[in-house]
JSON list of N, CA and C in Angstrom, two decimals:
[
{"chain": "A", "resi": 13, "resn": "UNK", "atom": "N", "xyz": [-0.39, 58.18, 175.38]},
{"chain": "A", "resi": 13, "resn": "UNK", "atom": "CA", "xyz": [1.20, 58.24, 175.45]},
{"chain": "A", "resi": 13, "resn": "UNK", "atom": "C", "xyz": [1.48, 57.08, 176.87]},
{"chain": "A", "resi": 14, "resn": "UNK", "atom": "N", "xyz": [0.81, 57.58, 178.29]},
{"chain": "A", "resi": 14, "resn": "UNK", "atom": "CA", "xyz": [0.75, 57.09, 179.32]},
{"chain": "A", "resi": 14, "resn": "UNK", "atom": "C", "xyz": [0.50, 55.69, 179.46]},
{"chain": "A", "resi": 15, "resn": "UNK", "atom": "N", "xyz": [-0.73, 55.36, 178.70]},
{"chain": "A", "resi": 15, "resn": "UNK", "atom": "CA", "xyz": [-1.08, 54.13, 178.67]},
{"chain": "A", "resi": 15, "resn": "UNK", "atom": "C", "xyz": [-0.14, 53.29, 177.99]},
{"chain": "A", "resi": 16, "resn": "UNK", "atom": "N", "xyz": [0.21, 53.73, 177.27]},
{"chain": "A", "resi": 16, "resn": "UNK", "atom": "CA", "xyz": [1.73, 52.91, 176.20]},
{"chain": "A", "resi": 16, "resn": "UNK", "atom": "C", "xyz": [2.75, 51.96, 177.57]},
{"chain": "A", "resi": 17, "resn": "UNK", "atom": "N", "xyz": [3.09, 53.16, 178.63]},
{"chain": "A", "resi": 17, "resn": "UNK", "atom": "CA", "xyz": [3.80, 52.07, 179.61]},
{"chain": "A", "resi": 17, "resn": "UNK", "atom": "C", "xyz": [3.45, 51.77, 180.54]},
{"chain": "A", "resi": 18, "resn": "UNK", "atom": "N", "xyz": [2.28, 51.53, 181.06]},
{"chain": "A", "resi": 18, "resn": "UNK", "atom": "CA", "xyz": [1.49, 50.63, 181.73]},
{"chain": "A", "resi": 18, "resn": "UNK", "atom": "C", "xyz": [1.64, 49.13, 181.21]},
{"chain": "A", "resi": 19, "resn": "UNK", "atom": "N", "xyz": [0.96, 49.13, 179.69]},
{"chain": "A", "resi": 19, "resn": "UNK", "atom": "CA", "xyz": [0.14, 48.18, 179.41]},
{"chain": "A", "resi": 19, "resn": "UNK", "atom": "C", "xyz": [0.55, 48.02, 177.97]},
{"chain": "A", "resi": 20, "resn": "UNK", "atom": "N", "xyz": [0.20, 46.88, 177.18]},
{"chain": "A", "resi": 20, "resn": "UNK", "atom": "CA", "xyz": [0.38, 46.45, 175.86]},
{"chain": "A", "resi": 20, "resn": "UNK", "atom": "C", "xyz": [-0.68, 47.22, 175.25]},
{"chain": "A", "resi": 21, "resn": "UNK", "atom": "N", "xyz": [-0.16, 47.84, 174.08]},
{"chain": "A", "resi": 21, "resn": "UNK", "atom": "CA", "xyz": [-1.73, 48.85, 173.66]},
{"chain": "A", "resi": 21, "resn": "UNK", "atom": "C", "xyz": [-1.79, 47.56, 172.47]},
{"chain": "A", "resi": 22, "resn": "UNK", "atom": "N", "xyz": [-3.34, 47.64, 172.29]},
{"chain": "A", "resi": 22, "resn": "UNK", "atom": "CA", "xyz": [-4.41, 47.35, 170.94]},
{"chain": "A", "resi": 22, "resn": "UNK", "atom": "C", "xyz": [-3.70, 47.92, 169.83]},
{"chain": "A", "resi": 23, "resn": "UNK", "atom": "N", "xyz": [-4.11, 46.84, 168.62]},
{"chain": "A", "resi": 23, "resn": "UNK", "atom": "CA", "xyz": [-3.41, 47.35, 167.59]},
{"chain": "A", "resi": 23, "resn": "UNK", "atom": "C", "xyz": [-4.24, 48.77, 167.25]},
{"chain": "A", "resi": 24, "resn": "UNK", "atom": "N", "xyz": [-5.04, 49.05, 167.77]},
{"chain": "A", "resi": 24, "resn": "UNK", "atom": "CA", "xyz": [-6.23, 50.05, 167.23]},
{"chain": "A", "resi": 24, "resn": "UNK", "atom": "C", "xyz": [-5.96, 51.71, 167.74]},
{"chain": "A", "resi": 25, "resn": "UNK", "atom": "N", "xyz": [-5.04, 51.07, 169.36]},
{"chain": "A", "resi": 25, "resn": "UNK", "atom": "CA", "xyz": [-4.69, 52.19, 170.35]},
{"chain": "A", "resi": 25, "resn": "UNK", "atom": "C", "xyz": [-3.06, 52.32, 169.48]},
{"chain": "A", "resi": 26, "resn": "UNK", "atom": "N", "xyz": [-2.33, 51.37, 168.86]},
{"chain": "A", "resi": 26, "resn": "UNK", "atom": "CA", "xyz": [-1.33, 51.47, 168.70]},
{"chain": "A", "resi": 26, "resn": "UNK", "atom": "C", "xyz": [-1.22, 52.63, 167.08]},
{"chain": "A", "resi": 27, "resn": "UNK", "atom": "N", "xyz": [-2.39, 52.23, 166.26]},
{"chain": "A", "resi": 27, "resn": "UNK", "atom": "CA", "xyz": [-2.26, 52.89, 165.33]},
{"chain": "A", "resi": 27, "resn": "UNK", "atom": "C", "xyz": [-3.28, 54.78, 165.41]},
{"chain": "A", "resi": 28, "resn": "UNK", "atom": "N", "xyz": [-3.37, 54.70, 166.61]},
{"chain": "A", "resi": 28, "resn": "UNK", "atom": "CA", "xyz": [-4.47, 56.16, 166.83]},
{"chain": "A", "resi": 28, "resn": "UNK", "atom": "C", "xyz": [-2.72, 56.88, 167.18]},
{"chain": "A", "resi": 29, "resn": "UNK", "atom": "N", "xyz": [-1.96, 56.13, 168.04]},
{"chain": "A", "resi": 29, "resn": "UNK", "atom": "CA", "xyz": [-0.83, 56.31, 168.76]},
{"chain": "A", "resi": 29, "resn": "UNK", "atom": "C", "xyz": [-0.01, 57.23, 167.50]},
{"chain": "A", "resi": 30, "resn": "UNK", "atom": "N", "xyz": [0.01, 56.62, 166.84]},
{"chain": "A", "resi": 30, "resn": "UNK", "atom": "CA", "xyz": [0.88, 56.94, 165.44]},
{"chain": "A", "resi": 30, "resn": "UNK", "atom": "C", "xyz": [0.71, 58.03, 164.93]},
{"chain": "A", "resi": 31, "resn": "UNK", "atom": "N", "xyz": [0.06, 57.86, 164.50]},
{"chain": "A", "resi": 31, "resn": "UNK", "atom": "CA", "xyz": [-1.48, 58.84, 163.95]},
{"chain": "A", "resi": 31, "resn": "UNK", "atom": "C", "xyz": [-0.98, 59.90, 164.06]},
{"chain": "A", "resi": 32, "resn": "UNK", "atom": "N", "xyz": [-1.85, 60.22, 165.50]},
{"chain": "A", "resi": 32, "resn": "UNK", "atom": "CA", "xyz": [-1.37, 61.67, 166.56]},
{"chain": "A", "resi": 32, "resn": "UNK", "atom": "C", "xyz": [0.14, 61.55, 166.52]},
{"chain": "A", "resi": 33, "resn": "UNK", "atom": "N", "xyz": [1.17, 60.85, 166.95]},
{"chain": "A", "resi": 33, "resn": "UNK", "atom": "CA", "xyz": [2.37, 61.57, 167.10]},
{"chain": "A", "resi": 33, "resn": "UNK", "atom": "C", "xyz": [2.85, 61.78, 165.67]},
{"chain": "A", "resi": 34, "resn": "UNK", "atom": "N", "xyz": [2.40, 61.84, 164.62]},
{"chain": "A", "resi": 34, "resn": "UNK", "atom": "CA", "xyz": [2.42, 61.88, 163.11]},
{"chain": "A", "resi": 34, "resn": "UNK", "atom": "C", "xyz": [2.35, 63.13, 163.08]},
{"chain": "A", "resi": 35, "resn": "UNK", "atom": "N", "xyz": [1.35, 63.55, 163.12]},
{"chain": "A", "resi": 35, "resn": "UNK", "atom": "CA", "xyz": [1.16, 65.46, 163.20]},
{"chain": "A", "resi": 35, "resn": "UNK", "atom": "C", "xyz": [1.41, 66.14, 164.36]},
{"chain": "A", "resi": 36, "resn": "UNK", "atom": "N", "xyz": [1.52, 65.70, 165.48]},
{"chain": "A", "resi": 36, "resn": "UNK", "atom": "CA", "xyz": [2.08, 66.65, 166.27]},
{"chain": "A", "resi": 36, "resn": "UNK", "atom": "C", "xyz": [3.44, 66.74, 167.12]},
{"chain": "A", "resi": 37, "resn": "UNK", "atom": "N", "xyz": [3.63, 67.77, 166.75]},
{"chain": "A", "resi": 37, "resn": "UNK", "atom": "CA", "xyz": [5.78, 67.40, 167.54]},
{"chain": "A", "resi": 37, "resn": "UNK", "atom": "C", "xyz": [5.66, 67.43, 168.82]},
{"chain": "A", "resi": 38, "resn": "UNK", "atom": "N", "xyz": [4.81, 68.33, 169.77]},
{"chain": "A", "resi": 38, "resn": "UNK", "atom": "CA", "xyz": [4.69, 68.48, 171.13]},
{"chain": "A", "resi": 38, "resn": "UNK", "atom": "C", "xyz": [4.65, 66.85, 172.00]},
{"chain": "A", "resi": 39, "resn": "UNK", "atom": "N", "xyz": [3.79, 65.91, 171.05]},
{"chain": "A", "resi": 39, "resn": "UNK", "atom": "CA", "xyz": [3.80, 64.48, 171.76]},
{"chain": "A", "resi": 39, "resn": "UNK", "atom": "C", "xyz": [4.69, 63.66, 171.51]},
{"chain": "A", "resi": 40, "resn": "UNK", "atom": "N", "xyz": [5.45, 64.10, 170.18]},
{"chain": "A", "resi": 40, "resn": "UNK", "atom": "CA", "xyz": [6.64, 63.04, 170.11]},
{"chain": "A", "resi": 40, "resn": "UNK", "atom": "C", "xyz": [7.26, 63.46, 170.99]},
{"chain": "A", "resi": 41, "resn": "UNK", "atom": "N", "xyz": [7.58, 64.71, 171.16]},
{"chain": "A", "resi": 41, "resn": "UNK", "atom": "CA", "xyz": [8.54, 64.69, 171.86]},
{"chain": "A", "resi": 41, "resn": "UNK", "atom": "C", "xyz": [8.75, 64.19, 173.95]},
{"chain": "A", "resi": 42, "resn": "UNK", "atom": "N", "xyz": [7.22, 64.72, 173.80]},
{"chain": "A", "resi": 42, "resn": "UNK", "atom": "CA", "xyz": [6.61, 64.35, 175.11]},
{"chain": "A", "resi": 42, "resn": "UNK", "atom": "C", "xyz": [7.03, 62.57, 175.02]},
{"chain": "A", "resi": 43, "resn": "UNK", "atom": "N", "xyz": [6.71, 62.03, 174.24]},
{"chain": "A", "resi": 43, "resn": "UNK", "atom": "CA", "xyz": [6.71, 60.16, 173.56]},
{"chain": "A", "resi": 43, "resn": "UNK", "atom": "C", "xyz": [8.27, 59.86, 174.24]},
{"chain": "A", "resi": 44, "resn": "UNK", "atom": "N", "xyz": [9.01, 60.65, 173.80]},
{"chain": "A", "resi": 44, "resn": "UNK", "atom": "CA", "xyz": [10.57, 60.69, 173.86]},
{"chain": "A", "resi": 44, "resn": "UNK", "atom": "C", "xyz": [10.85, 60.75, 175.13]},
{"chain": "A", "resi": 45, "resn": "UNK", "atom": "N", "xyz": [10.62, 61.39, 175.97]},
{"chain": "A", "resi": 45, "resn": "UNK", "atom": "CA", "xyz": [10.65, 61.65, 177.82]},
{"chain": "A", "resi": 45, "resn": "UNK", "atom": "C", "xyz": [10.71, 60.86, 178.51]},
{"chain": "A", "resi": 46, "resn": "UNK", "atom": "N", "xyz": [9.04, 59.91, 178.24]},
{"chain": "A", "resi": 46, "resn": "UNK", "atom": "CA", "xyz": [8.22, 59.11, 178.51]},
{"chain": "A", "resi": 46, "resn": "UNK", "atom": "C", "xyz": [9.32, 57.67, 178.08]},
{"chain": "A", "resi": 47, "resn": "UNK", "atom": "N", "xyz": [10.12, 57.81, 177.06]},
{"chain": "A", "resi": 47, "resn": "UNK", "atom": "CA", "xyz": [10.66, 56.28, 177.00]},
{"chain": "A", "resi": 47, "resn": "UNK", "atom": "C", "xyz": [12.35, 56.70, 177.83]},
{"chain": "A", "resi": 48, "resn": "UNK", "atom": "N", "xyz": [12.59, 57.73, 177.68]},
{"chain": "A", "resi": 48, "resn": "UNK", "atom": "CA", "xyz": [13.86, 58.45, 178.29]},
{"chain": "A", "resi": 48, "resn": "UNK", "atom": "C", "xyz": [13.37, 57.28, 180.21]},
{"chain": "A", "resi": 49, "resn": "UNK", "atom": "N", "xyz": [12.61, 58.35, 180.45]},
{"chain": "A", "resi": 49, "resn": "UNK", "atom": "CA", "xyz": [12.64, 58.42, 181.94]},
{"chain": "A", "resi": 49, "resn": "UNK", "atom": "C", "xyz": [11.75, 56.95, 182.63]},
{"chain": "A", "resi": 50, "resn": "UNK", "atom": "N", "xyz": [11.24, 56.10, 181.36]},
{"chain": "A", "resi": 50, "resn": "UNK", "atom": "CA", "xyz": [11.13, 54.49, 181.62]},
{"chain": "A", "resi": 50, "resn": "UNK", "atom": "C", "xyz": [12.51, 53.71, 181.63]},
{"chain": "A", "resi": 51, "resn": "UNK", "atom": "N", "xyz": [13.39, 54.00, 181.06]},
{"chain": "A", "resi": 51, "resn": "UNK", "atom": "CA", "xyz": [14.31, 53.07, 180.51]},
{"chain": "A", "resi": 51, "resn": "UNK", "atom": "C", "xyz": [15.61, 53.37, 181.73]},
{"chain": "A", "resi": 52, "resn": "UNK", "atom": "N", "xyz": [15.49, 54.74, 182.03]},
{"chain": "A", "resi": 52, "resn": "UNK", "atom": "CA", "xyz": [16.12, 55.23, 183.18]},
{"chain": "A", "resi": 52, "resn": "UNK", "atom": "C", "xyz": [15.84, 54.44, 184.91]},
{"chain": "A", "resi": 53, "resn": "UNK", "atom": "N", "xyz": [14.86, 54.57, 184.54]},
{"chain": "A", "resi": 53, "resn": "UNK", "atom": "CA", "xyz": [13.71, 53.81, 186.09]},
{"chain": "A", "resi": 53, "resn": "UNK", "atom": "C", "xyz": [14.03, 52.04, 186.01]},
{"chain": "A", "resi": 54, "resn": "UNK", "atom": "N", "xyz": [14.05, 51.20, 184.91]},
{"chain": "A", "resi": 54, "resn": "UNK", "atom": "CA", "xyz": [14.64, 50.36, 184.37]},
{"chain": "A", "resi": 54, "resn": "UNK", "atom": "C", "xyz": [15.82, 49.71, 185.25]},
{"chain": "A", "resi": 55, "resn": "UNK", "atom": "N", "xyz": [17.05, 50.81, 185.06]},
{"chain": "A", "resi": 55, "resn": "UNK", "atom": "CA", "xyz": [18.57, 50.82, 185.29]},
{"chain": "A", "resi": 55, "resn": "UNK", "atom": "C", "xyz": [18.41, 51.47, 187.05]},
{"chain": "A", "resi": 56, "resn": "UNK", "atom": "N", "xyz": [17.69, 51.60, 187.32]},
{"chain": "A", "resi": 56, "resn": "UNK", "atom": "CA", "xyz": [17.49, 52.08, 189.10]},
{"chain": "A", "resi": 56, "resn": "UNK", "atom": "C", "xyz": [17.88, 51.44, 189.88]},
{"chain": "A", "resi": 57, "resn": "UNK", "atom": "N", "xyz": [18.67, 51.28, 190.94]},
{"chain": "A", "resi": 57, "resn": "UNK", "atom": "CA", "xyz": [18.85, 50.49, 191.47]},
{"chain": "A", "resi": 57, "resn": "UNK", "atom": "C", "xyz": [17.71, 49.95, 192.84]},
{"chain": "A", "resi": 58, "resn": "UNK", "atom": "N", "xyz": [16.75, 51.41, 192.71]},
{"chain": "A", "resi": 58, "resn": "UNK", "atom": "CA", "xyz": [15.66, 50.71, 193.68]},
{"chain": "A", "resi": 58, "resn": "UNK", "atom": "C", "xyz": [14.22, 50.08, 192.64]},
{"chain": "A", "resi": 59, "resn": "UNK", "atom": "N", "xyz": [14.87, 49.89, 191.00]},
{"chain": "A", "resi": 59, "resn": "UNK", "atom": "CA", "xyz": [13.92, 49.05, 190.31]},
{"chain": "A", "resi": 59, "resn": "UNK", "atom": "C", "xyz": [14.79, 48.03, 190.59]},
{"chain": "A", "resi": 60, "resn": "UNK", "atom": "N", "xyz": [15.63, 47.36, 191.10]},
{"chain": "A", "resi": 60, "resn": "UNK", "atom": "CA", "xyz": [15.80, 46.12, 191.36]},
{"chain": "A", "resi": 60, "resn": "UNK", "atom": "C", "xyz": [15.34, 45.19, 192.25]},
{"chain": "A", "resi": 61, "resn": "UNK", "atom": "N", "xyz": [14.73, 46.29, 193.57]},
{"chain": "A", "resi": 61, "resn": "UNK", "atom": "CA", "xyz": [14.00, 45.72, 194.97]},
{"chain": "A", "resi": 61, "resn": "UNK", "atom": "C", "xyz": [13.19, 44.68, 194.43]},
{"chain": "A", "resi": 62, "resn": "UNK", "atom": "N", "xyz": [13.20, 43.68, 195.34]},
{"chain": "A", "resi": 62, "resn": "UNK", "atom": "CA", "xyz": [11.85, 42.35, 195.45]},
{"chain": "A", "resi": 62, "resn": "UNK", "atom": "C", "xyz": [10.53, 43.28, 195.45]},
{"chain": "A", "resi": 63, "resn": "UNK", "atom": "N", "xyz": [10.11, 42.85, 194.40]},
{"chain": "A", "resi": 63, "resn": "UNK", "atom": "CA", "xyz": [8.20, 43.65, 194.04]},
{"chain": "A", "resi": 63, "resn": "UNK", "atom": "C", "xyz": [7.61, 42.85, 195.46]},
{"chain": "A", "resi": 64, "resn": "UNK", "atom": "N", "xyz": [7.95, 42.04, 196.34]},
{"chain": "A", "resi": 64, "resn": "UNK", "atom": "CA", "xyz": [6.86, 41.46, 197.84]},
{"chain": "A", "resi": 64, "resn": "UNK", "atom": "C", "xyz": [7.25, 41.98, 198.44]},
{"chain": "A", "resi": 65, "resn": "UNK", "atom": "N", "xyz": [8.52, 43.20, 198.65]},
{"chain": "A", "resi": 65, "resn": "UNK", "atom": "CA", "xyz": [8.96, 44.28, 199.62]},
{"chain": "A", "resi": 65, "resn": "UNK", "atom": "C", "xyz": [7.80, 45.24, 199.55]},
{"chain": "A", "resi": 66, "resn": "UNK", "atom": "N", "xyz": [7.40, 45.41, 200.81]},
{"chain": "A", "resi": 66, "resn": "UNK", "atom": "CA", "xyz": [6.51, 46.66, 201.34]},
{"chain": "A", "resi": 66, "resn": "UNK", "atom": "C", "xyz": [7.18, 47.90, 202.26]},
{"chain": "A", "resi": 67, "resn": "UNK", "atom": "N", "xyz": [6.58, 48.68, 202.24]},
{"chain": "A", "resi": 67, "resn": "UNK", "atom": "CA", "xyz": [7.38, 49.12, 202.84]},
{"chain": "A", "resi": 67, "resn": "UNK", "atom": "C", "xyz": [7.52, 48.94, 204.70]},
{"chain": "A", "resi": 68, "resn": "UNK", "atom": "N", "xyz": [6.52, 48.46, 205.31]},
{"chain": "A", "resi": 68, "resn": "UNK", "atom": "CA", "xyz": [6.39, 47.54, 206.33]},
{"chain": "A", "resi": 68, "resn": "UNK", "atom": "C", "xyz": [7.91, 46.53, 205.98]},
{"chain": "A", "resi": 69, "resn": "UNK", "atom": "N", "xyz": [7.99, 46.09, 205.84]},
{"chain": "A", "resi": 69, "resn": "UNK", "atom": "CA", "xyz": [9.42, 45.11, 205.45]},
{"chain": "A", "resi": 69, "resn": "UNK", "atom": "C", "xyz": [10.65, 45.70, 205.95]}
]
């Protein structure tokens, strides 16, 4: 599930994840939490800082 947050999954990866999630309630819950955190971080003001800035800037 964390890989899904980092990259676009291949068809095979999507199918394997979907199959697993259909059987595993705990992972479905975890997936919802990942999605929530990802959406929150997209709207956080710190995420709007230019990607070219570093800690030294």
